[in-house]
Coordinates of C-alpha atoms and ligand atoms in Angstrom, one line a residue:
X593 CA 0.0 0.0 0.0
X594 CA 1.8 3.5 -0.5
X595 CA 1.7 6.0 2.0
X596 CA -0.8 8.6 1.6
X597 CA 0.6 11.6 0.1
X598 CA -1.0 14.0 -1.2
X599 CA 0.6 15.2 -4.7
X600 CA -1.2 18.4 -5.1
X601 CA 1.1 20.2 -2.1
X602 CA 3.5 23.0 -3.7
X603 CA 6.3 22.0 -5.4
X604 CA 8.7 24.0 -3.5
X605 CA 7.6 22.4 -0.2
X606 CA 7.4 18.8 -1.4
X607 CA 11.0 18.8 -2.8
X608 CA 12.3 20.4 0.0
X609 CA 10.9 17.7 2.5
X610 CA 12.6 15.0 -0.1
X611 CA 15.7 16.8 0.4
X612 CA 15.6 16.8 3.7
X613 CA 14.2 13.0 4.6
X614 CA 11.3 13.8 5.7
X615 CA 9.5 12.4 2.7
X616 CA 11.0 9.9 0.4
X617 CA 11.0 10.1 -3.8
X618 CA 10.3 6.6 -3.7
X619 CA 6.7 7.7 -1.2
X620 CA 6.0 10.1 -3.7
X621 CA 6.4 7.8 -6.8
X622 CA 4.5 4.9 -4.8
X623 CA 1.6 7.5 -4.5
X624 CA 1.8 9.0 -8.2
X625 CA 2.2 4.6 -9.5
X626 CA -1.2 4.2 -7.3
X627 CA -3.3 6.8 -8.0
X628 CA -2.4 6.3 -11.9
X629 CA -4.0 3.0 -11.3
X630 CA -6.7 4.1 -9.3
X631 CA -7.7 6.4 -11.7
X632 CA -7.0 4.8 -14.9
X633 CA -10.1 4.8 -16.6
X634 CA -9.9 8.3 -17.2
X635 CA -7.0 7.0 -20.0
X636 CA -4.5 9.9 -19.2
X637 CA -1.8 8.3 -20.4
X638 CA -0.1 5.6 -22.9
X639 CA 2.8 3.8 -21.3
X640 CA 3.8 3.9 -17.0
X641 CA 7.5 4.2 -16.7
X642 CA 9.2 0.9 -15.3
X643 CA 12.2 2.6 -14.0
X644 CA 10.6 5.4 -11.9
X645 CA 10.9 3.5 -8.6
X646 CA 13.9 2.9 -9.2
X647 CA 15.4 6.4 -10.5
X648 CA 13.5 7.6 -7.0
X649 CA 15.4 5.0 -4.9
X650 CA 18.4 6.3 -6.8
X651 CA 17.5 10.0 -5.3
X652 CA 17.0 8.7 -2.0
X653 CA 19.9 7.3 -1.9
X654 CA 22.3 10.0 -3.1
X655 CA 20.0 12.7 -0.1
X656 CA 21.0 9.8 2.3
X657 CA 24.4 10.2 0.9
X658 CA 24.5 14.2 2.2
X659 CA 24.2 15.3 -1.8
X660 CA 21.8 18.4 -2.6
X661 CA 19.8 16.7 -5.5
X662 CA 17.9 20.1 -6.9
X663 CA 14.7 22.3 -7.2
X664 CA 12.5 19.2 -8.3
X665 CA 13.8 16.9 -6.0
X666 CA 12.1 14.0 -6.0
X667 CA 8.9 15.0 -7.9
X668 CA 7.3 13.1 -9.9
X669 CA 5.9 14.2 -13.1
X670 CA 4.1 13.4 -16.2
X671 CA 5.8 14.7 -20.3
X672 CA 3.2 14.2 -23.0
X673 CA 4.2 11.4 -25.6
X674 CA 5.5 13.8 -28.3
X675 CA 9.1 14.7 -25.9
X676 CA 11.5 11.8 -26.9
X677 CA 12.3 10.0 -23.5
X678 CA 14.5 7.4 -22.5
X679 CA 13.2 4.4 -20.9
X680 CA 9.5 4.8 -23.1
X681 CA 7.8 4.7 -26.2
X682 CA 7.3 7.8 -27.5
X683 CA 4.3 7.4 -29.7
X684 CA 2.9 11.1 -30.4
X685 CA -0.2 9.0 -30.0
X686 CA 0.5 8.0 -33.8
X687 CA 0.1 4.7 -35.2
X688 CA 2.5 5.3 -37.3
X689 CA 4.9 5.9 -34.2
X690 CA 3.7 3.4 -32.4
X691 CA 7.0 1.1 -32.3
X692 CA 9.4 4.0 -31.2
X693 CA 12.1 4.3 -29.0
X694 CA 13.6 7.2 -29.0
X695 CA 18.0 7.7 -29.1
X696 CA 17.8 10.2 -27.4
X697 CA 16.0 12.7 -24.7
X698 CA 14.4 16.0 -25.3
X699 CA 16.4 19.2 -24.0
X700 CA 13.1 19.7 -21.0
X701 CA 13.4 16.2 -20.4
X702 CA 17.2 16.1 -19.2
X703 CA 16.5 19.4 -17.6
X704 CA 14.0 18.3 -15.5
X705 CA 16.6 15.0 -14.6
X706 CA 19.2 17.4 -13.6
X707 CA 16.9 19.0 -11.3
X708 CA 15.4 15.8 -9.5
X709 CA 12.2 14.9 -11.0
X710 CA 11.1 11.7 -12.2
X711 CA 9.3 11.1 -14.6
X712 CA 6.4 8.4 -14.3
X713 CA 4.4 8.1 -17.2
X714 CA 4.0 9.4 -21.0
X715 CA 0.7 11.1 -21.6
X716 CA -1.8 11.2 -24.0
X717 CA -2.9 13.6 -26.9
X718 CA -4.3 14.3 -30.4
X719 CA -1.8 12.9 -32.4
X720 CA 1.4 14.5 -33.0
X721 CA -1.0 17.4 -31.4
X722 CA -3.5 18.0 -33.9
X723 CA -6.9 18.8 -31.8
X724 CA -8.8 20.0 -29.1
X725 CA -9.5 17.2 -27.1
X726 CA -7.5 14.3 -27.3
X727 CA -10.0 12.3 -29.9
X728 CA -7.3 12.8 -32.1
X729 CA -5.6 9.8 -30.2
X730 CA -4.7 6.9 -32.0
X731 CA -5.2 5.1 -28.8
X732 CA -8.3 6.7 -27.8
X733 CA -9.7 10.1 -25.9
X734 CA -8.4 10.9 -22.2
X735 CA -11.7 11.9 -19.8
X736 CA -12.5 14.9 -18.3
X737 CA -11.4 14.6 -14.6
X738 CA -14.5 16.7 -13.6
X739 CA -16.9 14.2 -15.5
X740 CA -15.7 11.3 -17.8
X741 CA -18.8 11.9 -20.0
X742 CA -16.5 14.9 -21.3
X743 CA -13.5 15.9 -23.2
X744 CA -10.4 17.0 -21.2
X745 CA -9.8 19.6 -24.1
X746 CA -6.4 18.9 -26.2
X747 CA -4.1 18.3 -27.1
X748 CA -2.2 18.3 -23.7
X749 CA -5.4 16.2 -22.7
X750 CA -3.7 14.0 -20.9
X751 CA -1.5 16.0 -19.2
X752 CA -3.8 18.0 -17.7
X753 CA -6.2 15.6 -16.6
X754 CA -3.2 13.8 -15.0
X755 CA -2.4 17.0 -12.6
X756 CA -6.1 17.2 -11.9
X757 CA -6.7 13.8 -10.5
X758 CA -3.4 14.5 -8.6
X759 CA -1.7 11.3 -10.3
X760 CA 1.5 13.1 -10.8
X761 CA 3.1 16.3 -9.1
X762 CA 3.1 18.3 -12.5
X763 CA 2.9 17.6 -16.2
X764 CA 4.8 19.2 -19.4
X765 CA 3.2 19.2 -22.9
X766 CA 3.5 21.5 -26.1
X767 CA 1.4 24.7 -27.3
X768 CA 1.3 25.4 -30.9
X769 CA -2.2 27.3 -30.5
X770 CA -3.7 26.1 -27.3
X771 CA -2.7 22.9 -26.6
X772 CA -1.4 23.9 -22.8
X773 CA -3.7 26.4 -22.2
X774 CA -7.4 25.0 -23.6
X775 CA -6.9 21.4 -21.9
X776 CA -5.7 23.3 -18.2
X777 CA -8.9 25.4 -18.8
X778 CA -10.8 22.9 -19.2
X779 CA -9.5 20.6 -16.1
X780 CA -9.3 23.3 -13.8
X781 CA -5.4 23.7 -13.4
X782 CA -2.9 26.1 -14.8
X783 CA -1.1 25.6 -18.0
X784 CA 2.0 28.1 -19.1
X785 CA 2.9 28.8 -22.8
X786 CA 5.7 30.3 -22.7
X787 CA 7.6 32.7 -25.0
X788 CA 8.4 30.9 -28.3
X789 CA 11.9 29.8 -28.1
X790 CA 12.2 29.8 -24.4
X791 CA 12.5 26.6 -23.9
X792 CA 14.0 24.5 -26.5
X793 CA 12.0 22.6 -28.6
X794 CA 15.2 19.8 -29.4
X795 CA 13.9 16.3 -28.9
X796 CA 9.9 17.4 -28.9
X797 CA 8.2 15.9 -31.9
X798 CA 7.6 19.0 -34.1
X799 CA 4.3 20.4 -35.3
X800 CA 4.2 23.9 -36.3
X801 CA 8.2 24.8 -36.1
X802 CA 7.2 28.3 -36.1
X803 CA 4.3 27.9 -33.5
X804 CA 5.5 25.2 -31.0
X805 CA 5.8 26.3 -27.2
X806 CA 6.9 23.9 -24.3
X807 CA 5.5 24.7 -20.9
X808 CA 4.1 22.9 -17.5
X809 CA 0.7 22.1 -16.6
X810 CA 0.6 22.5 -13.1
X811 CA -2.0 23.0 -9.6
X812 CA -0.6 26.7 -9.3
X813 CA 1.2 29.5 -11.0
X814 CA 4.4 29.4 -8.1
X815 CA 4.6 25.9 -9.4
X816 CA 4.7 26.6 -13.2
X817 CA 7.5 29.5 -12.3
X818 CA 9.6 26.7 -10.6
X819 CA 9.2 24.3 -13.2
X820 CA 9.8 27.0 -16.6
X821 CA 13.0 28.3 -14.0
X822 CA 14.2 24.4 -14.7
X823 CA 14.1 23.8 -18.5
X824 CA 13.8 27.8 -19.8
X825 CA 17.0 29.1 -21.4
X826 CA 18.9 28.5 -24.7
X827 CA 20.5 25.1 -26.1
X828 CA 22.6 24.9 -29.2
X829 CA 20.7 22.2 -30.4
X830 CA 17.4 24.5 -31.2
X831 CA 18.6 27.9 -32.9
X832 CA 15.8 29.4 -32.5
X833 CA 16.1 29.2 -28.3
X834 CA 16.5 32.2 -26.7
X835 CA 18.5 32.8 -23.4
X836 CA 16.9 32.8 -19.9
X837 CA 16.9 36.2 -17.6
X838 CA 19.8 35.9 -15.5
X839 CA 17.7 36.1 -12.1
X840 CA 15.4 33.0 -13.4
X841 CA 11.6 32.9 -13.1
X842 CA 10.9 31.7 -9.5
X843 CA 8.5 33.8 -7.6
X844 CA 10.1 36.4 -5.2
X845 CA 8.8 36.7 -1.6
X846 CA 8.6 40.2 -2.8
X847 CA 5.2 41.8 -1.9
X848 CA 3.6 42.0 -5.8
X849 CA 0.3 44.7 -5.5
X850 CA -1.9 45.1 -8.3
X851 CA -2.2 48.9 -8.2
X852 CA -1.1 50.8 -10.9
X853 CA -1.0 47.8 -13.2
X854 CA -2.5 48.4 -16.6
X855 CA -4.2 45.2 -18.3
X856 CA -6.2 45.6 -21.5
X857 CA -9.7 43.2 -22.1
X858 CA -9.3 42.1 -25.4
X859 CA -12.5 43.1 -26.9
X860 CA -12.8 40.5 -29.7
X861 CA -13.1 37.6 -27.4
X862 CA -15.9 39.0 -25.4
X863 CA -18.4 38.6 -28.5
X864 CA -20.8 36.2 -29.6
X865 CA -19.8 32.8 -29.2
X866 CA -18.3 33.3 -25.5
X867 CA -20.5 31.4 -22.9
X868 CA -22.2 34.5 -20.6
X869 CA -21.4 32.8 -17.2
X870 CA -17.9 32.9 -18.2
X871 CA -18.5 36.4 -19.5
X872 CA -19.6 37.3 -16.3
X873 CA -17.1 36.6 -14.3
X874 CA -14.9 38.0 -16.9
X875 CA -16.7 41.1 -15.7
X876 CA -16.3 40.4 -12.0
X877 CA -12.0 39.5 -12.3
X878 CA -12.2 43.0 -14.4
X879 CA -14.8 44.4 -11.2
X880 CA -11.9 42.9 -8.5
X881 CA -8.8 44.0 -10.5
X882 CA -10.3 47.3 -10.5
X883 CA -11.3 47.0 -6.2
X884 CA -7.4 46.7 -6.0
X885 CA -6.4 49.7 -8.0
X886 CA -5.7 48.0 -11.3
X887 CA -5.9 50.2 -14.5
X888 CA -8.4 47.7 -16.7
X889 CA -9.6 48.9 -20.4
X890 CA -11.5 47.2 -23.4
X891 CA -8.7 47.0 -25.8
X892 CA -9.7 46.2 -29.6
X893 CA -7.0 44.1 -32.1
X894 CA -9.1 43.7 -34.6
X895 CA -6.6 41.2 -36.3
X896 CA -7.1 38.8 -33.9
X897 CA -10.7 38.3 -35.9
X898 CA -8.2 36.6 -38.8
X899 CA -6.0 34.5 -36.1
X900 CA -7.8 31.6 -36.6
X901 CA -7.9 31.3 -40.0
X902 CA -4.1 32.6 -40.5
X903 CA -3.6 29.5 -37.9
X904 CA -5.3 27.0 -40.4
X905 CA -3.2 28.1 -43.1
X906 CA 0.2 28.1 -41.7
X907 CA 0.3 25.5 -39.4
X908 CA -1.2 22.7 -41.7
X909 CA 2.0 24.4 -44.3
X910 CA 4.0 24.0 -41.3
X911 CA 2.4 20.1 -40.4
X912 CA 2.7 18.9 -44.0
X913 CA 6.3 19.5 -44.0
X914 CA 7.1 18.1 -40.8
X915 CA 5.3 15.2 -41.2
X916 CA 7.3 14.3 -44.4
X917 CA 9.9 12.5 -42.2
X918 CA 7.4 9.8 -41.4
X919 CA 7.9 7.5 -44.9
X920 CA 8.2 4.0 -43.7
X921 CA 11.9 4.3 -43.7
X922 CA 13.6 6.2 -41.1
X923 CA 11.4 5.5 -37.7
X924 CA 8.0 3.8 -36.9
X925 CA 5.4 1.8 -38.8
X926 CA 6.5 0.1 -41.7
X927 CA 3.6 -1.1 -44.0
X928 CA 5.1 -5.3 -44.0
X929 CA 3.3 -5.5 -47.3
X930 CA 4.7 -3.2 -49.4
X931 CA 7.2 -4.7 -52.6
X932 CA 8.8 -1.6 -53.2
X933 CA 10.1 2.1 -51.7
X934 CA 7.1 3.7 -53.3
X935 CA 4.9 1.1 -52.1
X936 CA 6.5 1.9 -48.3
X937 CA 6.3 5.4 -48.6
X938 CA 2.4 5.3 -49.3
X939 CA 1.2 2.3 -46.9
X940 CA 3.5 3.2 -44.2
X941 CA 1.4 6.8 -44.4
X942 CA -1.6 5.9 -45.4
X943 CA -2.0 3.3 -42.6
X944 CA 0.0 5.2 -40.2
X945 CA -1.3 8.4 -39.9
X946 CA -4.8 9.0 -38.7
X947 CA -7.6 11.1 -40.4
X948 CA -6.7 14.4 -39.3
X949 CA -2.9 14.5 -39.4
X950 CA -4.1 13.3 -43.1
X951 CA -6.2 16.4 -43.5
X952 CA -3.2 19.1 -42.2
X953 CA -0.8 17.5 -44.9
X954 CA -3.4 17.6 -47.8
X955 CA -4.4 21.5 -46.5
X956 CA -0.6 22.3 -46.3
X957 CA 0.4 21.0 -49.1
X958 CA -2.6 22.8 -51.1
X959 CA -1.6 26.3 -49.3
X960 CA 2.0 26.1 -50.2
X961 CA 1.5 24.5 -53.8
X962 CA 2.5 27.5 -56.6
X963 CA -0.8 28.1 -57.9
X964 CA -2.5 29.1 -54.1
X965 CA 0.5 30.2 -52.3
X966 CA 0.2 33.5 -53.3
X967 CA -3.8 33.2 -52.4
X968 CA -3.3 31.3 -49.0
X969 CA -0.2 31.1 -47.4
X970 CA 1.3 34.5 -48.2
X971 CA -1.6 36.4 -46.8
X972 CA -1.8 34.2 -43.8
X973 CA 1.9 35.6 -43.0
X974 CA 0.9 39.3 -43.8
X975 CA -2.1 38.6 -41.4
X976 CA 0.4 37.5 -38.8
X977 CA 2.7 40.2 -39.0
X978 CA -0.1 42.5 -38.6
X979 CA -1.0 41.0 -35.5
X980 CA 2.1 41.3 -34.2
X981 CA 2.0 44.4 -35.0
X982 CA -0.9 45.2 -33.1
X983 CA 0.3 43.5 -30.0
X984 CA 3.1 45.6 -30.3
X985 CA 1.3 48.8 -30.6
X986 CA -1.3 47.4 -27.5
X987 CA 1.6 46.8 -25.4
X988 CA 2.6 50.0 -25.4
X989 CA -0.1 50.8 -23.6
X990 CA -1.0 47.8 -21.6
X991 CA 1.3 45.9 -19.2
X992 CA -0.7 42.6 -19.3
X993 CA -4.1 41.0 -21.7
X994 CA -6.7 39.5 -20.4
X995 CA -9.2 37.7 -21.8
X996 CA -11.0 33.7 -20.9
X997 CA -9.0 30.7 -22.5
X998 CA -11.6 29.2 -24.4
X999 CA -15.4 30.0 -25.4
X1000 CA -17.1 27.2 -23.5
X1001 CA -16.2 24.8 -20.5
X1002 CA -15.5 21.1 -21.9
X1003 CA -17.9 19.6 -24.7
X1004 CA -19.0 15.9 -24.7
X1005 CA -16.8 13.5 -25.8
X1006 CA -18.1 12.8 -29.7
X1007 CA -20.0 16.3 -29.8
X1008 CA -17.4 17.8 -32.0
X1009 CA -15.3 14.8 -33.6
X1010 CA -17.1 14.5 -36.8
X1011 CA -16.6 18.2 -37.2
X1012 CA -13.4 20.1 -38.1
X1013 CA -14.4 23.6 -38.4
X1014 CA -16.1 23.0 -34.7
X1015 CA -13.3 21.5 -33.4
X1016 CA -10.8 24.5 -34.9
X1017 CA -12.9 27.2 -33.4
X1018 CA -11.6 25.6 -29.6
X1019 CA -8.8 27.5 -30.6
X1020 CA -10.2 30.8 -31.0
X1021 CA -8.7 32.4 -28.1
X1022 CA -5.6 30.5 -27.9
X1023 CA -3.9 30.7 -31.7
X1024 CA -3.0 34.7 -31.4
X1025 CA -0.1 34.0 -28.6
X1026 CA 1.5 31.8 -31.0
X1027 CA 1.5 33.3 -33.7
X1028 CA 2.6 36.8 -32.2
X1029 CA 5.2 34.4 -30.2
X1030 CA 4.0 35.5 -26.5
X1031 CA 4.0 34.2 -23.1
X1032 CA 0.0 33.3 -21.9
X1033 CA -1.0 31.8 -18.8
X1034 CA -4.7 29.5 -18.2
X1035 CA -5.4 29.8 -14.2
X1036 CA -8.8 28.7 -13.0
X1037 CA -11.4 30.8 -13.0
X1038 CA -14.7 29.6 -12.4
X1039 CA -17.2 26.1 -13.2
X1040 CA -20.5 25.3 -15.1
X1041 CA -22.2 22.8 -13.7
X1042 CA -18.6 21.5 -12.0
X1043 CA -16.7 22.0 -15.3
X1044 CA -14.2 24.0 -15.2
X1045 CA -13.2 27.5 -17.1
X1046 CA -9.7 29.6 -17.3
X1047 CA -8.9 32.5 -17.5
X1048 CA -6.3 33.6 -19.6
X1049 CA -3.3 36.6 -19.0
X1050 CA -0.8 37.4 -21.5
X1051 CA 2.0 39.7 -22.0
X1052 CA 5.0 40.9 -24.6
X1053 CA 7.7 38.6 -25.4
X1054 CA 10.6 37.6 -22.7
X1055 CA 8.3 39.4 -19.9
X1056 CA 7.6 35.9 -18.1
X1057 CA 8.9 37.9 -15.1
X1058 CA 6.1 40.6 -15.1
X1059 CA 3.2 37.8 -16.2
X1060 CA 4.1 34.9 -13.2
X1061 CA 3.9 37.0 -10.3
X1062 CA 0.9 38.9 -11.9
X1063 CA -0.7 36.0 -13.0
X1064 CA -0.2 34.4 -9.2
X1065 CA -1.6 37.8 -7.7
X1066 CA -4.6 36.9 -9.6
X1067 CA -4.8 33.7 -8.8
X1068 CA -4.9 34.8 -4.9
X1069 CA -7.5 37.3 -6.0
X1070 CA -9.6 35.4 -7.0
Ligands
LIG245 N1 -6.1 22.8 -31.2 C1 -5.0 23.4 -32.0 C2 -4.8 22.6 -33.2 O1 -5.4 21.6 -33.4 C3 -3.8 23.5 -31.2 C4 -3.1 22.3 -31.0 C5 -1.8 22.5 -30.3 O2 -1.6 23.6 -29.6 N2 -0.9 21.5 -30.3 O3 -4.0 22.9 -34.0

């Protein structure tokens, strides 16, 4: 039987009581292996790692030993099956990955070694992270932790639901327009996209090169700022990475007050479309922010009304490229029946990949064909560099932007799978971080009939530091 321990306690405090014996690794992996099984049917994740025990036994040992182990000491912790990992499959939740083992690790994966945690399991998501709600799964949809009848949202699904049924200390997953925030909104815990580049993206199965953010899914924002202070910061090995601040993103004990701060409402999310209970208490955080001397205006980027459909363009370019390494040769499924390298190249893909990872490469391959790119993809990029040109010009003015996470608490599993266009409009809210390159923050904000709803904060690139401690002010605020 393993020990009661409750894995929702802050990060800070549990790997401090690792380090200093009063709580084993090996109790807090025990609890995370048993409440994975325990809670199973929700379908969180795709393979349970059969060296965790022992990795933890290996940290007790070393703390028994008199050595300081790190900031994550300890921990155990959940990575979503598209970061390459040692002693796992990593699947992407593709068929046609489905035999993989992976050479190496990803860049947040060692990191988080370095710094103590252990990682227990692999999670679920849309394949290669292609949706809203994990239904993309090759292996079928993750539940809802608030009610299994729903979708956990996508495609860090699994991730999310893991941290809220408390069967890990944290998760890690990818944003390329969402895919941290929308699932955390919709499970009632925080998810962090960070700014794009800050955290290397070397050994994460790539989606949208361009667009692809890694970040933590975690029970509060001082955890998220203590997890990002562990894997942020530049590696050779992804050119686009960008350095960390030199002071790191760890909340100070500093006292943070809201007065004076100046937050813009992004007016285009408040429109038709967004649910009115979670209107209204966009209205009451904007009433409270207000209470505590907060500067708060309706702010209007009117590009943001072409951020979805920009996204649609260029990621799908971005998709059908990446996906081209997937031929039947190089890694995964091999179709045993083909007679020839043509023959492999077009069953290994045809049967491999699922429905919708077929649909990205057809649209990105249309977009970027010569007769539409002009039509498609080349005004999708002017419609992005417009937006971040009006982020730019709004942050000028505004320190932070606030707006919910998604239209709607979770749907019903099967509600939206058969359409596309329904599932894409998820995303509404997410997409425009990504492609302006921001850092964006989910916290919980409120429930429908016990289903969670975020709220979302976001501000100008590198500024991590201003966004965590606001974003955790908030979070007491509320
Ligand atoms: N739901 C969005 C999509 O399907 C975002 C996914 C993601 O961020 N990985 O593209």
């Amino acid at each position: 039987m393993a020990k009661a321990v409750d894995l929702k306690r802050p990060l800070a405090d549990l790997a401090a009581e690792v380090q200093t014996g009063k709580l084993t690794s090996a109790e807090l992996v025990e609890a995370s292996l048993a409440r994975l099984k325990e809670t199973e049917n929700y379908h969180t994740v795709l393979e349970i790692s059969s060296t965790a025990l022992q990795q933890a036994k290996v940290i007790d040992n070393r703390i028994a030993a008199g050595e300081t182990i790190g900031p994550l000491a300890g921990i155990p912790y959940i990575a979503k099956d598209n970061f390459l990992t040692a002693d796992t499959h990593t699947t992407a939740a593709s068929h046609i990955l489905e035999p993989f083992k992976a050479p190496y690790q990803a860049v947040a994966i060692e990191r988080l070694e370095a710094a103590g945690a252990v990682m227990v399991a692999k999670a679920n998501l849309d394949a290669f992270g292609h949706g809203a709600s994990t239904e993309n799964s090759d292996f079928g949809a993750s539940k809802n932790p608030a009610d299994p009848e729903y979708v956990p949202g996508g495609s860090s699904g699994g991730s999310a639901a893991a941290v809220a049924l408390g069967q890990a200390c944290f998760s890690i997953g990818t944003d390329t327009g969402g895919s941290l925030r929308q699932p955390s909104s919709y499970c009632g815990v925080v998810g962090l996209k960070p700014t794009y580049g800050l955290v290397p993206r070397y050994g994460v199965i790539a989606m949208g090169s361009s667009f692809d953010s890694i970040g933590p899914i975690t029970n509060r924002v001082a955890d998220a700022a203590l997890v990002l202070d562990v894997i942020a910061g530049r590696d050779d090995r992804d050119a686009t990475s960008i350095e960390r601040v030199h002071d790191g993103y760890r909340l100070s004990d500093i006292e943070y007050t809201l007065s004076g701060q100046k937050i813009g409402v992004i007016k285009e999310y408040l429109g038709d479309g967004l649910d009115s209970s979670i209107k209204k208490s966009i209205d009451q955080t904007v009433a409270l922010l207000k209470s505590k001397g907060a500067v708060v205006e309706v702010v209007s980027l009117p590009a943001v009304k072409l951020a979805l459909a920009a996204y649609y363009i260029l990621v799908p370019a971005e998709v059908s490229s990446n996906l081209a390494r997937y031929d039947g040769v190089k890694y995964g499924y091999s179709a045993p029946e083909a007679e020839n390298l043509e023959e492999t190249y077009r069953l290994s893909r045809e049967e491999g990949f699922g429905a919708e990872a077929k649909r990205r490469i057809l649209i990105g391959t249309y977009v970027l064909s010569s007769g539409y790119y002009d039509a498609y993809y080349k005004r999708a990029q002017s419609v992005r560099t417009k937006l971040i040109a009006e982020f730019d010009a709004v942050f000028g003015k505004f320190d932070f932007l606030l707006g919910p996470t998604a239209p709607t608490p979770a749907f019903k599993l099967g509600a939206k799978v058969n359409d596309p266009i329904a599932m894409y409009l998820n995303d509404i809210m997410t997409v425009s971080a990504n492609l302006v390159g921001i850092p964006s923050i989910s916290i919980p904000l409120g429930e429908i009939n016990k289903l969670p709803y975020g709220l979302q904060l976001m501000a100008p690139q590198r500024r991590e530091t201003d966004l965590l401690p606001f974003a955790n002010a908030v979070e007491e605020l509320l």
